[in-house]
Short mmCIF file of C-alpha atoms in Angstrom, two decimals:
data_model
loop_
_atom_site.label_atom_id
_atom_site.label_comp_id
_atom_site.label_asym_id
_atom_site.label_seq_id
_atom_site.Cartn_x
_atom_site.Cartn_y
_atom_site.Cartn_z
CA MET A 1 -18.74 -74.41 34.07
CA THR A 2 -17.68 -73.69 29.83
CA ASP A 3 -18.43 -70.48 28.78
CA PRO A 4 -21.89 -71.58 25.92
CA PRO A 5 -20.54 -71.52 22.64
CA PRO A 6 -20.94 -68.12 19.96
CA PRO A 7 -23.49 -68.23 17.89
CA SER A 8 -23.73 -69.33 14.52
CA HIS A 9 -23.58 -66.73 11.87
CA ALA A 10 -27.16 -67.54 11.37
CA GLU A 11 -28.24 -67.22 14.61
CA ALA A 12 -26.20 -63.95 15.45
CA LEU A 13 -28.46 -62.20 12.11
CA ALA A 14 -31.23 -63.52 13.33
CA LEU A 15 -33.59 -60.54 14.47
CA GLU A 16 -33.97 -61.57 18.42
CA HIS A 17 -30.31 -61.83 18.24
CA ARG A 18 -28.46 -59.33 15.65
CA ASP A 19 -27.49 -55.60 16.78
CA GLY A 20 -27.40 -54.46 13.09
CA TRP A 21 -25.64 -55.84 10.19
CA PRO A 22 -22.75 -56.61 9.84
CA PRO A 23 -19.46 -55.17 6.99
CA GLU A 24 -20.43 -57.31 4.98
CA LEU A 25 -23.88 -55.80 3.86
CA ARG A 26 -22.64 -52.23 5.30
CA LEU A 27 -20.99 -52.14 1.74
CA LEU A 28 -23.20 -49.64 0.31
CA LEU A 29 -24.53 -47.79 3.74
CA ALA A 30 -20.81 -47.17 4.30
CA ARG A 31 -20.58 -44.81 0.64
CA TYR A 32 -24.70 -43.85 1.61
CA PRO A 33 -24.37 -42.64 4.77
CA ARG A 34 -28.21 -42.14 6.37
CA GLU A 35 -27.67 -38.17 6.61
CA GLU A 36 -27.31 -38.16 3.07
CA TRP A 37 -30.55 -39.56 1.94
CA HIS A 38 -32.99 -37.18 2.11
CA ASN A 39 -30.98 -34.38 -0.66
CA HIS A 40 -30.07 -37.39 -2.91
CA ALA A 41 -31.22 -37.67 -6.51
CA ASN A 42 -31.72 -40.73 -6.27
CA LEU A 43 -34.21 -40.99 -3.76
CA GLY A 44 -37.26 -41.16 -5.30
CA ASP A 45 -41.46 -41.26 -5.24
CA MET A 46 -40.72 -44.76 -3.84
CA ALA A 47 -38.41 -44.57 -1.51
CA ARG A 48 -40.26 -41.69 -0.01
CA PHE A 49 -43.87 -43.28 0.27
CA TRP A 50 -42.17 -46.66 1.25
CA LEU A 51 -40.10 -44.71 4.32
CA SER A 52 -43.87 -43.04 5.06
CA ARG A 53 -44.63 -45.68 5.95
CA HIS A 54 -42.23 -47.11 8.20
CA ALA A 55 -42.83 -43.79 9.95
CA MET A 56 -46.31 -44.73 10.41
CA PHE A 57 -45.40 -48.09 12.06
CA ARG A 58 -42.89 -46.97 14.43
CA GLU A 59 -45.43 -44.07 15.27
CA LEU A 60 -48.39 -46.61 15.38
CA ALA A 61 -45.90 -49.25 17.22
CA ASP A 62 -45.04 -46.66 19.74
CA LEU A 63 -49.04 -45.79 20.69
CA VAL A 64 -50.06 -49.47 20.93
CA GLN A 65 -46.89 -50.19 23.86
CA ARG A 66 -47.84 -47.38 25.60
CA VAL A 67 -51.41 -48.41 26.18
CA ALA A 68 -50.13 -51.68 26.53
CA GLN A 69 -47.79 -50.17 29.15
CA GLY A 70 -50.20 -47.34 30.40
CA PHE A 71 -52.98 -49.89 31.01
CA ASP A 72 -50.25 -52.40 33.49
CA ALA A 73 -48.34 -50.28 35.61
CA GLY A 74 -52.81 -48.90 36.03
CA GLU A 75 -52.42 -45.38 34.61
CA ILE A 76 -55.62 -46.64 32.21
CA ALA A 77 -59.42 -48.01 33.49
CA PRO A 78 -60.34 -50.92 31.96
CA THR A 79 -63.54 -49.19 30.83
CA ARG A 80 -61.09 -47.08 28.86
CA PHE A 81 -58.43 -49.45 27.51
CA PRO A 82 -60.64 -51.44 24.70
CA GLY A 83 -61.35 -48.42 22.59
CA LEU A 84 -58.03 -47.25 22.98
CA ILE A 85 -55.76 -50.45 21.86
CA MET A 86 -58.39 -52.85 19.50
CA PRO A 87 -58.39 -49.78 16.29
CA ARG A 88 -54.20 -49.16 17.03
CA LEU A 89 -53.36 -52.31 16.69
CA GLN A 90 -56.32 -53.97 14.14
CA PHE A 91 -54.78 -51.52 11.60
CA LEU A 92 -51.46 -51.61 12.89
CA LEU A 93 -50.96 -55.26 12.63
CA ARG A 94 -52.93 -55.32 9.13
CA GLN A 95 -50.90 -53.06 7.66
CA LEU A 96 -47.78 -54.60 8.98
CA ALA A 97 -48.76 -57.89 6.86
CA LEU A 98 -50.44 -56.37 3.89
CA HIS A 99 -46.78 -54.28 3.85
CA HIS A 100 -44.91 -57.23 4.35
CA GLN A 101 -46.69 -59.52 1.53
CA ILE A 102 -45.98 -56.68 -1.26
CA GLU A 103 -41.96 -57.33 -0.56
CA ASP A 104 -41.68 -60.42 -0.24
CA LEU A 105 -43.11 -61.07 -3.74
CA HIS A 106 -42.53 -58.00 -5.33
CA TYR A 107 -39.64 -55.53 -3.79
CA PHE A 108 -37.09 -58.04 -2.60
CA PRO A 109 -36.85 -60.11 -5.69
CA LEU A 110 -35.85 -57.09 -7.74
CA PHE A 111 -33.43 -56.06 -5.23
CA ARG A 112 -31.86 -59.53 -4.85
CA ALA A 113 -31.80 -59.52 -8.48
CA ALA A 114 -30.36 -56.09 -9.04
CA GLU A 115 -26.77 -56.99 -6.28
CA ALA A 116 -25.56 -60.29 -5.25
CA ARG A 117 -23.78 -59.28 -2.48
CA LEU A 118 -26.56 -57.97 -0.30
CA ALA A 119 -28.97 -61.75 -1.48
CA ARG A 120 -27.84 -62.67 2.47
CA GLY A 121 -29.83 -59.92 3.90
CA PHE A 122 -32.76 -60.19 2.00
CA ASP A 123 -32.72 -63.51 3.13
CA VAL A 124 -32.63 -61.96 6.65
CA LEU A 125 -35.09 -59.96 6.07
CA GLU A 126 -37.96 -62.58 4.65
CA GLN A 127 -36.74 -65.09 8.40
CA ASP A 128 -37.92 -61.02 9.59
CA HIS A 129 -41.53 -61.66 8.60
CA HIS A 130 -42.18 -64.22 10.17
CA ALA A 131 -40.99 -63.83 13.08
CA ILE A 132 -42.99 -59.96 12.91
CA HIS A 133 -45.38 -61.83 12.87
CA ALA A 134 -44.46 -64.52 15.08
CA TYR A 135 -45.04 -61.73 17.86
CA MET A 136 -47.95 -60.54 16.14
CA ALA A 137 -49.95 -63.58 16.74
CA ARG A 138 -48.91 -63.21 20.68
CA VAL A 139 -50.24 -59.45 20.52
CA ALA A 140 -53.41 -60.46 19.29
CA GLU A 141 -53.46 -63.65 21.42
CA THR A 142 -52.64 -61.41 24.69
CA ALA A 143 -55.18 -58.70 23.53
CA ASN A 144 -58.25 -60.73 23.14
CA ALA A 145 -58.03 -62.40 26.05
CA LEU A 146 -57.03 -59.33 27.99
CA LEU A 147 -60.33 -58.23 27.01
CA HIS A 148 -62.02 -61.44 28.08
CA ALA A 149 -60.45 -60.93 31.56
CA LEU A 150 -62.03 -57.66 31.62
CA ALA A 151 -65.59 -58.80 30.06
CA GLY A 152 -64.96 -60.58 34.48
CA ALA A 153 -63.92 -59.20 37.38
CA ASP A 154 -61.19 -60.89 38.32
CA ILE A 155 -59.24 -58.34 39.07
CA ALA A 156 -56.43 -60.75 39.59
CA ARG A 157 -56.91 -62.16 36.47
CA HIS A 158 -57.15 -58.45 34.67
CA ALA A 159 -53.68 -58.12 35.90
CA ARG A 160 -51.92 -61.66 34.63
CA CYS A 161 -53.61 -60.68 31.08
CA GLY A 162 -52.64 -56.60 31.47
CA ALA A 163 -48.57 -57.82 32.02
CA ASP A 164 -48.91 -60.28 29.07
CA HIS A 165 -50.40 -58.32 26.43
CA ALA A 166 -47.88 -55.78 27.75
CA ALA A 167 -44.03 -57.97 27.38
CA ALA A 168 -45.71 -59.60 24.07
CA SER A 169 -45.72 -56.06 22.84
CA ARG A 170 -43.07 -54.85 24.22
CA ALA A 171 -41.32 -58.04 21.96
CA LEU A 172 -42.73 -56.81 19.12
CA ILE A 173 -41.69 -53.24 18.93
CA ARG A 174 -38.52 -54.46 19.50
CA GLY A 175 -37.95 -56.92 16.48
CA LEU A 176 -39.85 -54.62 14.54
CA LEU A 177 -38.06 -51.46 15.27
CA ARG A 178 -35.29 -53.70 15.02
CA HIS A 179 -36.13 -54.86 11.53
CA LEU A 180 -37.47 -51.16 10.10
CA ASP A 181 -33.75 -49.85 10.90
CA ASP A 182 -32.10 -53.14 9.30
CA GLU A 183 -34.56 -52.41 6.01
CA GLU A 184 -33.95 -49.32 5.31
CA ASP A 185 -29.95 -49.89 6.25
CA LEU A 186 -29.88 -51.92 3.22
CA ILE A 187 -32.49 -51.11 0.87
CA VAL A 188 -32.40 -46.95 0.34
CA PRO A 189 -28.72 -47.05 -0.23
CA LEU A 190 -29.07 -49.99 -3.31
CA ILE A 191 -31.61 -47.07 -4.15
CA LEU A 192 -29.41 -44.33 -4.23
CA ASP A 193 -26.95 -46.46 -5.57
CA ARG A 194 -28.64 -48.01 -8.55
CA GLY A 195 -32.00 -45.67 -8.79
CA GLU A 196 -35.47 -47.04 -8.69
CA ALA A 197 -35.84 -47.01 -12.72
CA ALA A 198 -32.99 -48.97 -13.12
CA LEU A 199 -34.10 -51.09 -10.06
CA GLY A 200 -37.75 -51.51 -11.81
CA VAL A 201 -39.45 -50.50 -8.40
CA ALA A 202 -39.79 -45.96 -9.92
CA HIS A 203 -43.70 -45.38 -8.98
CA PRO A 204 -45.45 -44.80 -13.01
#
């Protein structure tokens, strides 16, 4: 039996395969490592707000995953599940969609224009958004299927739908966390290197 061929460069950068950026996209991160970000003079209001949104997404994602896994494990009663999951899930999905739209239409074009060596990274991040939206659709689909199942008395169906929803949530959270880390590793060093005003992203 022959070994499978190694993934292409594009496949290796796909969200489901990626484990951080390759060296050619880490050139500014090497100059501005994470431990120096928050004390840097060029970390302005835009970057701080943007990072706070990412922190919110991480917190919400963790809550959504814990609720989904708790139900799947039998730790959350069916009567409690809808009230625990739906407000958090709806808010997360709605805010993610808006956040990605702003990045794709406003921030990424400015960042590409500012540093051509990182353009490939922004292309990858845009593809991430498409992948994450597919994960989001699957999470919403499985959550709705579970809610419909809970309206009936078929315990086996409850379990199947709960397992499907937990798996969809895990896939979303895994992809989202990878994306948030990589997005920060590409964008924050660029902001620190050039400054928000020079990049055209400073808050008025």
